[in-house]
């Protein structure tokens, strides 16, 4: 059938949309179905996209862990070696079975060398606390896997006790030869760490000579045993010094793993999914489906696994909103992809939410935005010809484009987000070290919250109207004027810049300094509103270009398409009006006076009725004032 959206008060400006007859019944509340598109699986070691089959997978609070494991399972990385003067790079494989797998404790347990280091640290704690003797300490070290020559050296040193002279300590024997497994991996921390460690320095990436590494090994041996002899208590100061060095070694290597681009990408996408799942009330009829789609394959996957199935109308319920976890730039390829997605979203009557990054504005980093006089002037450049063209088309009404990422978790450290088993302070020398979330996740959480409260996704603006993303992690920031404070966003954006970006189809997340909540005053779509001679028509055009209007129009359109399938032939115009009103008020949980249905014989096709449906959001308790008008044709 064809459903026409009336965009003007005269009903002449409309969008023609073909909607397949939908399966199922509307005799119960119409559910909200979110489809999340993201690259959910790990890339291979050459950064090629995963080859897993694209499939929709339902996720909620109960199934999140199992779904994560099914998409990820494990990730193989080649990380910089921060433990010593051996190979510069170190291949590791980490099991990913839950969101906790991204935590430092889980990473340490998954890497044998780090696990052995942690075990040594734990035994040092016991030695310091006089829970074990030197002999017990030596025995516990001996239980570690492998170790060979170095383990024997430590044991000999422990047996020799403090009788070693300072001369002996400053002239250490040659570093032992490391034994290796057939795969090339070191057998244990005692081989892989103590014989090629770096002294803790300000820059953890700086290499150290083999001589310095050997000296540090000798210090490790001597400091632990020099404060006494077997059978006497350990000097806590000496043990604490060694533990501090162990923590430095663990921290240096953990930073290299946590900040590896692929590990960071995976953690961000799955913490984004969890952010949405945790903030969704699944007691309401809300469904969230995940679809793996690398950006390089997005056009193909979207057409095959989203557009075609949804057009056929074979699903139990159509997709209500699409959340696309990608960052687009202003390149012709990306703008063409956005155009394609918007056009297909329009045909499906399904709003789509995604994001752009600083490169979309021609910036190297988001901090470069603050000193600009007027962000809107950027869009006058020739690089935005395609973007301006996209905005003028009706398809852009169905597209919301966000900007400015938010913090998904705090950096690990003693004061906040503490790692309990050892002293770890995550290195965050630049903004790239933080774990950022796509701003689309923030808007998605408001959509589900609005639906749970009102039955509609449109109440997502204003501090009191559902437009507040609360309880976000905060980080320290310094503004150009010298003002310091805390912020949950990638960068502070002025109100003037926010307005300029909104006028050009971009929703920028903003918040006050020292506030843990983002307030969204308005949600523009990417569409450029039309201007008319009549100011009232221009104002109405602007209201209908807002994304909440499309959220209402999309849900109404899909509900009408489903309701039309339940109306058989042979009904009079008045009967059609009553049936439509009854079905829609039940499915959308609104009062009958919010819906007006008129049916009359078609002037062009005598065998059909033209049905005109007007929905008044303000009569349904919604904040939108502009009525939504749609029309369709039914057989008599």
Coordinates of C-alpha atoms in Angstrom, one line a residue:
X1 CA 0.0 0.0 0.0
X2 CA 1.1 3.6 -0.3
X3 CA 1.1 5.9 2.7
X4 CA 1.6 9.6 2.1
X5 CA 2.9 12.0 4.7
X6 CA 1.4 15.4 4.4
X7 CA 4.1 18.0 5.1
X8 CA 2.0 21.2 4.6
X9 CA -1.2 22.5 6.1
X10 CA -2.8 22.3 2.6
X11 CA -2.0 18.6 2.3
X12 CA -0.3 19.1 -1.1
X13 CA 3.3 18.7 0.0
X14 CA 3.7 15.1 0.9
X15 CA 6.1 12.2 0.9
X16 CA 5.1 9.0 -0.9
X17 CA 6.1 5.9 0.9
X18 CA 5.4 2.3 0.0
X19 CA 4.8 0.0 3.0
X20 CA 4.2 -3.7 2.6
X21 CA 1.2 -5.2 4.4
X22 CA 2.5 -6.0 7.9
X23 CA 2.1 -9.4 9.5
X24 CA 0.6 -9.7 13.0
X25 CA -2.0 -7.9 14.9
X26 CA -2.3 -4.5 16.5
X27 CA -4.7 -5.5 19.2
X28 CA -2.0 -5.0 21.8
X29 CA 0.4 -2.1 22.4
X30 CA 2.7 -1.5 19.5
X31 CA 6.3 -2.4 20.7
X32 CA 9.3 -0.2 20.3
X33 CA 12.1 -2.1 18.4
X34 CA 15.6 -0.6 18.2
X35 CA 18.0 -2.0 15.7
X36 CA 21.7 -1.3 16.6
X37 CA 24.2 -1.4 13.7
X38 CA 27.8 -1.5 14.9
X39 CA 31.1 -3.4 14.3
X40 CA 30.5 -5.8 17.2
X41 CA 33.2 -8.5 16.4
X42 CA 37.0 -8.1 16.6
X43 CA 39.1 -7.4 13.6
X44 CA 42.0 -9.7 12.7
X45 CA 45.6 -8.8 13.4
X46 CA 45.8 -7.0 10.0
X47 CA 42.9 -4.8 10.9
X48 CA 40.6 -6.5 8.4
X49 CA 36.9 -6.7 9.4
X50 CA 35.5 -9.9 10.9
X51 CA 34.0 -12.4 8.5
X52 CA 31.2 -13.5 10.9
X53 CA 27.8 -13.8 9.4
X54 CA 25.6 -10.7 9.8
X55 CA 22.6 -11.7 11.9
X56 CA 20.2 -9.9 14.2
X57 CA 20.6 -10.8 17.8
X58 CA 18.2 -9.8 20.6
X59 CA 19.9 -8.4 23.7
X60 CA 18.6 -7.4 27.1
X61 CA 19.9 -7.2 30.7
X62 CA 19.7 -11.0 31.2
X63 CA 21.4 -12.0 27.9
X64 CA 24.0 -9.3 27.5
X65 CA 27.0 -11.3 28.6
X66 CA 26.1 -14.3 26.4
X67 CA 25.5 -12.0 23.4
X68 CA 28.8 -10.3 24.0
X69 CA 30.6 -13.6 24.1
X70 CA 28.9 -14.9 21.0
X71 CA 30.1 -11.8 19.0
X72 CA 33.6 -11.5 20.4
X73 CA 34.8 -14.6 22.2
X74 CA 38.5 -13.6 22.0
X75 CA 40.7 -10.9 20.5
X76 CA 44.2 -11.2 19.2
X77 CA 46.5 -8.2 19.5
X78 CA 50.1 -7.3 18.9
X79 CA 51.0 -4.8 21.6
X80 CA 54.2 -2.9 22.3
X81 CA 56.5 -4.7 24.7
X82 CA 56.8 -2.4 27.8
X83 CA 58.4 -5.1 30.0
X84 CA 62.0 -5.0 28.7
X85 CA 64.6 -5.0 26.0
X86 CA 63.4 -8.0 24.1
X87 CA 61.1 -8.0 21.1
X88 CA 59.5 -4.6 20.5
X89 CA 56.1 -6.1 19.9
X90 CA 54.3 -8.9 21.8
X91 CA 51.4 -11.0 20.4
X92 CA 48.7 -11.8 22.9
X93 CA 45.2 -13.3 22.8
X94 CA 42.6 -12.3 25.3
X95 CA 39.4 -14.2 26.0
X96 CA 36.3 -11.8 26.1
X97 CA 33.4 -13.5 27.8
X98 CA 31.8 -10.5 29.6
X99 CA 32.1 -6.8 30.1
X100 CA 34.5 -7.6 33.0
X101 CA 36.9 -9.1 30.5
X102 CA 37.9 -5.5 29.6
X103 CA 38.9 -4.8 33.2
X104 CA 42.6 -4.8 34.2
X105 CA 42.2 -7.7 36.6
X106 CA 40.8 -9.9 33.8
X107 CA 43.6 -8.8 31.4
X108 CA 46.3 -9.6 33.9
X109 CA 44.8 -13.0 34.5
X110 CA 44.7 -13.7 30.7
X111 CA 48.3 -12.9 30.1
X112 CA 50.7 -15.5 31.7
X113 CA 53.6 -13.1 32.2
X114 CA 51.4 -10.5 33.9
X115 CA 49.7 -13.2 35.9
X116 CA 53.0 -14.4 37.3
X117 CA 54.0 -10.8 38.1
X118 CA 50.8 -10.4 40.1
X119 CA 51.4 -13.7 41.9
X120 CA 54.9 -12.5 42.9
X121 CA 53.4 -9.2 44.1
X122 CA 50.8 -11.1 46.3
X123 CA 53.6 -13.2 47.8
X124 CA 55.5 -10.0 48.6
X125 CA 52.5 -8.6 50.4
X126 CA 52.5 -11.8 52.5
X127 CA 56.2 -11.5 53.1
X128 CA 55.9 -7.8 54.2
X129 CA 53.0 -8.7 56.5
X130 CA 55.1 -11.5 58.1
X131 CA 52.5 -14.1 57.0
X132 CA 55.3 -16.1 55.3
X133 CA 59.0 -16.5 55.8
X134 CA 61.8 -16.1 53.2
X135 CA 61.8 -19.9 52.8
X136 CA 58.0 -19.9 52.1
X137 CA 58.5 -17.0 49.7
X138 CA 61.1 -19.0 47.8
X139 CA 58.8 -22.0 47.8
X140 CA 55.9 -20.0 46.4
X141 CA 58.1 -18.6 43.6
X142 CA 59.2 -22.1 42.7
X143 CA 55.5 -23.0 42.1
X144 CA 55.4 -20.6 39.1
X145 CA 55.4 -22.3 35.8
X146 CA 58.8 -22.3 34.0
X147 CA 61.4 -19.8 35.1
X148 CA 64.4 -22.0 34.6
X149 CA 67.7 -20.2 35.1
X150 CA 66.3 -17.1 36.6
X151 CA 64.2 -18.9 39.2
X152 CA 67.4 -20.8 40.3
X153 CA 69.2 -17.5 40.5
X154 CA 66.6 -16.0 42.8
X155 CA 66.5 -19.1 45.0
X156 CA 70.3 -19.0 45.3
X157 CA 70.3 -15.4 46.2
X158 CA 67.6 -16.0 48.9
X159 CA 69.7 -18.8 50.3
X160 CA 72.8 -16.7 50.4
X161 CA 70.9 -14.1 52.4
X162 CA 72.4 -10.7 53.3
X163 CA 76.0 -11.9 53.3
X164 CA 76.3 -10.6 49.7
X165 CA 78.5 -7.5 49.6
X166 CA 77.5 -4.3 48.0
X167 CA 80.2 -4.9 45.5
X168 CA 78.5 -8.1 44.4
X169 CA 75.2 -6.3 44.0
X170 CA 76.7 -3.7 41.8
X171 CA 78.5 -6.2 39.6
X172 CA 75.6 -8.6 38.7
X173 CA 76.2 -11.8 36.8
X174 CA 75.1 -11.9 33.1
X175 CA 71.4 -12.0 32.6
X176 CA 70.1 -15.6 32.1
X177 CA 69.1 -16.9 28.8
X178 CA 65.3 -16.9 28.3
X179 CA 63.7 -20.2 27.5
X180 CA 60.9 -20.2 25.1
X181 CA 57.9 -22.4 24.2
X182 CA 57.6 -23.7 20.6
X183 CA 55.2 -20.8 19.9
X184 CA 57.8 -18.3 20.9
X185 CA 56.0 -17.2 24.0
X186 CA 58.0 -16.8 27.2
X187 CA 57.5 -19.5 29.8
X188 CA 56.8 -17.3 32.8
X189 CA 57.1 -13.9 34.3
X190 CA 60.5 -14.9 35.8
X191 CA 61.9 -15.2 32.3
X192 CA 59.8 -12.7 30.4
X193 CA 60.0 -9.9 33.0
X194 CA 62.9 -9.9 35.4
X195 CA 65.6 -10.4 32.8
X196 CA 64.3 -7.7 30.5
X197 CA 62.6 -5.0 32.5
X198 CA 62.6 -1.3 32.2
X199 CA 63.1 1.0 35.1
X200 CA 60.0 3.2 35.8
X201 CA 60.5 6.5 34.0
X202 CA 58.2 9.4 33.1
X203 CA 57.8 8.1 29.5
X204 CA 56.9 4.4 29.7
X205 CA 57.5 4.0 26.0
X206 CA 61.2 4.9 26.3
X207 CA 63.5 1.8 25.8
X208 CA 66.2 0.9 28.3
X209 CA 69.6 -0.8 27.8
X210 CA 70.2 -4.4 28.7
X211 CA 72.7 -3.3 31.3
X212 CA 70.2 -1.2 33.1
X213 CA 67.7 -4.1 32.9
X214 CA 70.2 -6.5 34.5
X215 CA 71.0 -4.0 37.2
X216 CA 67.3 -3.8 38.0
X217 CA 67.1 -7.5 38.3
X218 CA 70.0 -7.5 40.7
X219 CA 68.3 -4.8 42.7
X220 CA 65.1 -6.9 42.9
X221 CA 67.1 -9.9 44.3
X222 CA 69.2 -7.8 46.7
X223 CA 66.5 -5.5 48.0
X224 CA 64.2 -8.3 49.0
X225 CA 66.9 -10.2 50.9
X226 CA 69.3 -7.6 52.1
X227 CA 67.3 -6.4 55.1
X228 CA 67.7 -9.7 56.9
X229 CA 68.5 -13.3 56.6
X230 CA 66.2 -16.4 56.3
X231 CA 64.1 -16.7 59.3
X232 CA 64.1 -13.0 60.2
X233 CA 61.3 -10.5 59.3
X234 CA 61.5 -8.6 56.0
X235 CA 62.1 -4.9 56.0
X236 CA 58.7 -3.5 54.9
X237 CA 60.3 -0.6 53.2
X238 CA 62.4 -2.8 51.0
X239 CA 59.4 -4.9 50.0
X240 CA 57.3 -1.9 49.4
X241 CA 59.9 -0.5 47.0
X242 CA 60.0 -3.8 45.1
X243 CA 56.1 -3.8 45.0
X244 CA 56.1 -0.3 43.6
X245 CA 58.4 -1.4 40.8
X246 CA 56.2 -4.4 40.1
X247 CA 53.2 -2.1 39.9
X248 CA 55.1 0.1 37.4
X249 CA 55.8 -2.9 35.2
X250 CA 52.2 -4.1 35.3
X251 CA 50.9 -0.6 34.7
X252 CA 53.2 0.0 31.7
X253 CA 52.1 -3.2 30.0
X254 CA 48.5 -2.8 30.9
X255 CA 48.4 0.7 29.3
X256 CA 49.8 -0.7 26.1
X257 CA 46.9 -3.3 26.1
X258 CA 44.0 -1.1 27.2
X259 CA 44.9 1.6 24.7
X260 CA 45.5 -0.6 21.8
X261 CA 43.2 0.7 19.1
X262 CA 41.3 -2.6 18.5
X263 CA 40.9 -3.3 22.3
X264 CA 39.7 0.2 22.8
X265 CA 37.3 0.0 19.9
X266 CA 35.8 -3.2 21.2
X267 CA 35.5 -2.0 24.7
X268 CA 33.8 1.3 23.5
X269 CA 31.2 -0.4 21.4
X270 CA 30.2 -3.0 24.0
X271 CA 30.2 -0.5 26.8
X272 CA 28.0 1.6 24.5
X273 CA 25.6 -1.3 24.1
X274 CA 25.6 -1.9 27.9
X275 CA 25.0 1.8 28.5
X276 CA 21.8 1.5 26.4
X277 CA 20.7 -1.9 27.8
X278 CA 21.3 -0.7 31.4
X279 CA 19.1 2.4 30.9
X280 CA 16.3 0.6 29.2
X281 CA 13.2 -0.6 31.1
X282 CA 12.5 -4.0 29.5
X283 CA 9.3 -4.4 31.5
X284 CA 7.8 -2.2 28.8
X285 CA 7.4 -3.6 25.3
X286 CA 10.9 -2.6 24.2
X287 CA 13.2 -4.8 22.1
X288 CA 16.8 -4.2 21.1
X289 CA 18.4 -6.1 18.3
X290 CA 22.1 -6.0 17.4
X291 CA 23.5 -6.4 13.8
X292 CA 27.2 -6.7 13.1
X293 CA 28.1 -4.4 10.3
X294 CA 31.7 -3.0 9.7
X295 CA 31.5 0.5 8.2
X296 CA 33.3 -0.7 5.0
X297 CA 30.4 -3.2 4.5
X298 CA 27.6 -1.0 5.9
X299 CA 25.8 -0.2 2.6
X300 CA 25.7 -3.8 1.5
X301 CA 24.6 -5.2 4.9
X302 CA 22.0 -2.5 5.4
X303 CA 20.4 -3.2 2.1
X304 CA 20.5 -7.0 2.5
X305 CA 19.7 -7.4 6.2
X306 CA 17.7 -4.3 7.0
X307 CA 16.0 -2.7 4.0
X308 CA 14.9 -5.8 2.1
X309 CA 13.5 -7.7 5.1
X310 CA 11.7 -4.6 6.5
X311 CA 10.3 -3.7 3.1
X312 CA 8.8 -7.2 2.8
X313 CA 7.0 -6.7 6.1
X314 CA 7.6 -10.2 7.3
X315 CA 8.8 -9.3 10.8
X316 CA 6.5 -9.6 13.8
X317 CA 7.1 -5.9 14.4
X318 CA 8.9 -3.4 12.2
X319 CA 12.1 -1.6 13.3
X320 CA 11.1 1.6 15.1
X321 CA 14.5 3.4 15.2
X322 CA 18.0 2.5 13.9
X323 CA 21.0 3.4 16.0
X324 CA 24.2 3.4 13.8
X325 CA 27.4 3.4 15.9
X326 CA 29.7 5.0 13.4
X327 CA 31.6 8.3 13.1
X328 CA 31.2 9.9 9.7
X329 CA 33.4 12.6 8.1
X330 CA 32.8 15.0 5.2
X331 CA 34.4 12.8 2.5
X332 CA 32.3 12.2 -0.6
X333 CA 32.2 8.5 0.3
X334 CA 30.8 9.1 3.8
X335 CA 28.3 11.7 2.6
X336 CA 27.1 9.4 -0.1
X337 CA 26.7 6.6 2.5
X338 CA 24.7 8.9 4.7
X339 CA 22.5 9.8 1.7
X340 CA 21.9 6.2 0.9
X341 CA 21.0 5.4 4.5
X342 CA 18.7 8.3 4.8
X343 CA 16.8 7.4 1.6
X344 CA 16.3 3.8 2.7
X345 CA 15.2 5.0 6.2
X346 CA 12.6 7.3 4.5
X347 CA 11.2 4.4 2.5
X348 CA 11.0 2.3 5.7
X349 CA 9.6 5.3 7.7
X350 CA 12.3 4.5 10.3
X351 CA 14.3 7.3 11.9
X352 CA 18.1 6.7 11.9
X353 CA 20.6 8.1 14.5
X354 CA 24.3 8.3 13.9
X355 CA 27.2 10.7 14.5
X356 CA 30.1 12.7 13.0
X357 CA 33.5 13.5 14.4
X358 CA 35.9 16.5 14.2
X359 CA 36.9 15.4 10.7
X360 CA 33.4 16.2 9.5
X361 CA 34.2 19.9 10.4
X362 CA 37.6 19.7 8.9
X363 CA 39.3 19.7 12.3
X364 CA 42.2 17.5 13.5
X365 CA 40.6 17.4 17.0
X366 CA 37.5 18.6 18.7
X367 CA 39.4 21.2 20.8
X368 CA 39.9 23.2 17.6
X369 CA 36.2 24.1 17.6
X370 CA 36.2 26.3 20.7
X371 CA 38.3 29.2 19.3
X372 CA 36.3 29.5 16.0
X373 CA 34.2 32.7 15.8
X374 CA 31.2 31.0 14.1
X375 CA 31.0 27.3 13.5
X376 CA 28.2 27.9 10.9
X377 CA 30.7 29.5 8.5
X378 CA 32.4 26.2 8.0
X379 CA 29.4 24.9 6.1
X380 CA 29.8 27.6 3.4
X381 CA 33.0 25.8 2.2
X382 CA 32.9 23.8 -1.0
X383 CA 33.6 20.6 0.9
X384 CA 29.9 20.7 2.1
X385 CA 28.2 20.9 -1.3
X386 CA 27.1 17.3 -1.0
X387 CA 26.0 17.8 2.6
X388 CA 23.9 20.8 1.7
X389 CA 22.3 18.8 -1.1
X390 CA 21.5 16.0 1.3
X391 CA 19.9 18.4 3.7
X392 CA 17.5 19.8 1.0
X393 CA 16.0 16.4 0.3
X394 CA 13.0 15.0 2.2
X395 CA 15.0 11.9 3.1
X396 CA 17.2 13.9 5.5
X397 CA 14.1 14.3 7.8
X398 CA 14.7 10.7 8.9
X399 CA 18.3 11.3 9.9
X400 CA 19.7 12.6 13.2
X401 CA 23.5 13.3 13.3
X402 CA 25.1 13.8 16.6
X403 CA 28.5 15.3 17.6
X404 CA 30.7 15.3 20.8
X405 CA 31.3 12.0 22.4
X406 CA 30.8 11.3 26.1
X407 CA 32.9 9.4 28.7
X408 CA 32.0 5.7 29.0
X409 CA 34.1 4.9 32.1
X410 CA 36.5 6.6 34.4
X411 CA 40.3 6.0 33.9
X412 CA 41.5 3.4 36.4
X413 CA 43.3 4.8 39.5
X414 CA 43.5 4.7 43.3
X415 CA 41.0 7.6 43.7
X416 CA 38.4 6.4 41.3
X417 CA 37.6 3.2 39.4
X418 CA 40.2 1.5 41.6
X419 CA 41.9 -1.8 40.7
X420 CA 41.9 -3.8 43.9
X421 CA 44.6 -6.4 43.4
X422 CA 47.5 -4.0 42.7
X423 CA 48.2 -0.3 42.5
X424 CA 47.4 0.8 38.9
X425 CA 46.9 4.3 37.6
X426 CA 45.8 4.3 33.9
X427 CA 47.9 6.7 31.8
X428 CA 45.8 9.3 30.2
X429 CA 48.3 11.7 28.7
X430 CA 45.9 12.7 25.9
X431 CA 42.2 12.6 25.1
X432 CA 42.8 9.5 22.9
X433 CA 43.5 7.5 26.1
X434 CA 40.0 8.0 27.4
X435 CA 37.2 5.6 26.5
X436 CA 34.7 7.6 24.6
X437 CA 31.1 6.6 23.6
X438 CA 29.3 7.5 20.4
X439 CA 26.8 10.3 21.2
X440 CA 24.2 8.2 19.5
X441 CA 24.1 5.9 22.6
X442 CA 23.1 8.9 24.7
X443 CA 20.1 9.8 22.4
X444 CA 19.2 6.1 22.2
X445 CA 18.9 5.9 26.0
X446 CA 16.5 8.9 25.9
X447 CA 14.4 7.3 23.3
X448 CA 13.8 4.1 25.3
X449 CA 13.2 6.2 28.5
X450 CA 10.7 8.3 26.7
X451 CA 8.9 5.3 25.4
X452 CA 8.7 3.6 28.8
X453 CA 7.2 6.8 30.2
X454 CA 4.8 7.9 27.4
X455 CA 4.6 5.2 24.8
X456 CA 6.4 7.5 22.3
X457 CA 10.0 8.3 21.6
X458 CA 9.5 12.0 21.1
X459 CA 10.0 13.3 24.6
X460 CA 13.7 13.8 24.4
X461 CA 14.3 17.5 24.9
X462 CA 14.7 19.8 27.9
X463 CA 15.7 19.1 31.5
X464 CA 12.1 18.4 32.5
X465 CA 11.0 17.0 29.2
X466 CA 13.1 13.9 29.0
X467 CA 16.2 15.4 27.4
X468 CA 18.7 14.8 30.2
X469 CA 21.4 12.1 30.0
X470 CA 22.3 11.8 33.6
X471 CA 24.9 10.2 35.9
X472 CA 27.9 10.3 33.5
X473 CA 31.5 9.9 34.4
X474 CA 33.5 13.1 34.7
X475 CA 37.0 14.2 33.8
X476 CA 39.2 17.2 34.5
X477 CA 39.3 19.8 31.8
X478 CA 40.8 23.2 31.2
X479 CA 39.2 25.8 29.0
X480 CA 41.0 28.3 26.8
X481 CA 40.1 31.1 29.3
X482 CA 41.9 29.2 32.1
X483 CA 38.7 28.0 33.7
X484 CA 39.1 24.5 35.1
X485 CA 36.4 22.0 36.0
X486 CA 34.9 18.6 35.3
X487 CA 33.1 17.5 32.2
X488 CA 31.6 14.2 30.9
X489 CA 32.1 15.2 27.3
X490 CA 35.0 15.1 24.9
X491 CA 35.0 18.9 24.7
X492 CA 33.0 21.9 26.1
X493 CA 30.9 23.5 23.3
X494 CA 29.5 27.0 23.6
X495 CA 25.8 27.7 23.2
X496 CA 26.6 29.8 20.1
X497 CA 28.4 26.9 18.5
X498 CA 25.6 24.5 19.5
X499 CA 23.1 26.8 17.8
X500 CA 25.3 27.1 14.6
X501 CA 25.7 23.4 14.4
X502 CA 22.0 22.7 14.9
X503 CA 21.2 25.2 12.1
X504 CA 23.3 23.1 9.8
X505 CA 21.8 19.7 10.8
X506 CA 24.1 18.6 13.6
X507 CA 23.1 17.9 17.2
X508 CA 26.1 18.7 19.5
X509 CA 26.0 17.4 23.0
X510 CA 26.7 20.1 25.6
X511 CA 26.5 20.6 29.3
X512 CA 27.5 22.9 32.1
X513 CA 31.0 22.7 33.6
X514 CA 31.0 20.6 36.8
X515 CA 27.7 18.8 35.9
X516 CA 27.4 15.1 35.3
X517 CA 24.4 15.4 33.0
X518 CA 23.9 16.4 29.4
X519 CA 20.8 18.4 28.6
X520 CA 19.5 18.4 25.0
X521 CA 17.4 21.5 24.4
X522 CA 16.3 20.5 20.9
X523 CA 16.9 17.6 18.5
X524 CA 17.2 18.8 14.9
X525 CA 17.1 16.4 12.0
X526 CA 19.6 16.8 9.2
X527 CA 16.9 18.4 7.1
X528 CA 17.0 22.1 6.0
X529 CA 13.5 23.5 6.7
X530 CA 11.8 25.1 3.8
X531 CA 10.9 28.8 3.9
X532 CA 7.5 30.1 2.6
X533 CA 6.0 33.5 2.1
X534 CA 3.7 32.9 5.0
X535 CA 5.7 33.0 8.3
X536 CA 3.3 30.6 9.9
X537 CA 4.1 28.0 7.2
X538 CA 7.8 28.6 7.7
X539 CA 7.4 28.0 11.5
X540 CA 5.4 24.9 10.8
X541 CA 8.1 23.7 8.4
X542 CA 10.8 24.2 11.1
X543 CA 8.7 22.3 13.6
X544 CA 8.3 19.4 11.2
X545 CA 12.0 19.3 10.5
X546 CA 12.7 18.5 14.1
X547 CA 13.7 14.9 14.7
X548 CA 11.0 14.2 17.4
X549 CA 8.4 15.0 14.8
X550 CA 9.8 12.2 12.6
X551 CA 9.9 9.8 15.6
X552 CA 6.2 10.4 16.0
X553 CA 5.5 10.2 12.2
X554 CA 7.5 7.0 11.8
X555 CA 5.7 5.2 14.6
X556 CA 2.3 6.4 13.4
X557 CA 3.1 5.4 9.8
X558 CA 4.1 1.9 10.9
X559 CA 1.0 1.5 13.1
X560 CA -1.2 2.7 10.2
X561 CA 0.4 0.2 7.9
X562 CA -0.2 -2.6 10.4
X563 CA -3.8 -1.5 11.1
X564 CA -4.6 -1.3 7.4
X565 CA -3.8 -5.0 7.1
X566 CA -6.6 -5.7 9.6
X567 CA -9.3 -3.8 7.7
X568 CA -11.0 -6.1 5.2
X569 CA -12.9 -5.1 2.1
X570 CA -16.6 -4.2 2.0
X571 CA -16.6 -1.5 4.8
X572 CA -18.3 1.9 4.4
X573 CA -16.2 5.1 4.9
X574 CA -17.7 5.6 8.3
X575 CA -16.9 2.1 9.4
X576 CA -13.3 2.4 8.1
X577 CA -13.0 5.6 10.3
X578 CA -14.3 3.8 13.4
X579 CA -12.1 0.8 12.9
X580 CA -8.9 2.8 12.3
X581 CA -9.6 5.0 15.3
X582 CA -10.2 2.0 17.6
X583 CA -7.2 0.0 16.5
X584 CA -4.8 3.0 16.6
X585 CA -5.9 4.2 20.0
X586 CA -5.4 0.8 21.5
X587 CA -2.1 0.2 19.8
X588 CA -0.6 3.6 20.5
X589 CA -2.2 4.1 23.9
X590 CA -3.8 7.5 23.1
X591 CA -7.2 9.0 23.6
X592 CA -9.6 8.8 20.6
X593 CA -9.7 12.6 20.3
X594 CA -6.0 12.6 19.4
X595 CA -6.8 10.8 16.1
X596 CA -9.0 12.0 13.3
X597 CA -9.9 9.6 10.4
X598 CA -11.7 10.6 7.3
X599 CA -12.4 8.2 4.4
X600 CA -14.0 9.0 1.1
X601 CA -14.2 7.6 -2.4
X602 CA -11.2 8.2 -4.5
X603 CA -11.7 10.6 -7.4
X604 CA -9.0 8.9 -9.4
X605 CA -9.7 5.2 -8.7
X606 CA -13.4 4.3 -8.2
X607 CA -12.5 0.9 -6.7
X608 CA -10.7 2.6 -3.7
X609 CA -11.2 4.8 -0.7
X610 CA -8.8 7.6 0.1
X611 CA -8.2 7.6 3.9
X612 CA -6.8 10.7 5.6
X613 CA -5.5 10.4 9.2
X614 CA -4.4 13.3 11.4
X615 CA -2.7 12.8 14.7
X616 CA -2.5 15.6 17.2
X617 CA 0.4 15.0 19.5
X618 CA -0.7 17.7 22.0
X619 CA -3.9 15.8 22.5
X620 CA -1.9 12.7 23.4
X621 CA 0.0 14.5 26.1
X622 CA 3.1 15.1 24.0
X623 CA 5.1 18.3 23.7
X624 CA 4.9 18.5 19.9
X625 CA 2.4 21.0 18.6
X626 CA 2.5 20.4 14.9
X627 CA -0.1 17.8 13.8
X628 CA 1.0 14.8 11.8
X629 CA -1.0 14.0 8.7
X630 CA -0.8 10.8 6.6
X631 CA -3.0 9.4 3.9
X632 CA -3.4 6.0 2.3
X633 CA -5.5 4.2 -0.3
X634 CA -7.6 1.2 0.5
X635 CA -9.7 -1.2 -1.6
X636 CA -13.4 -0.9 -1.2

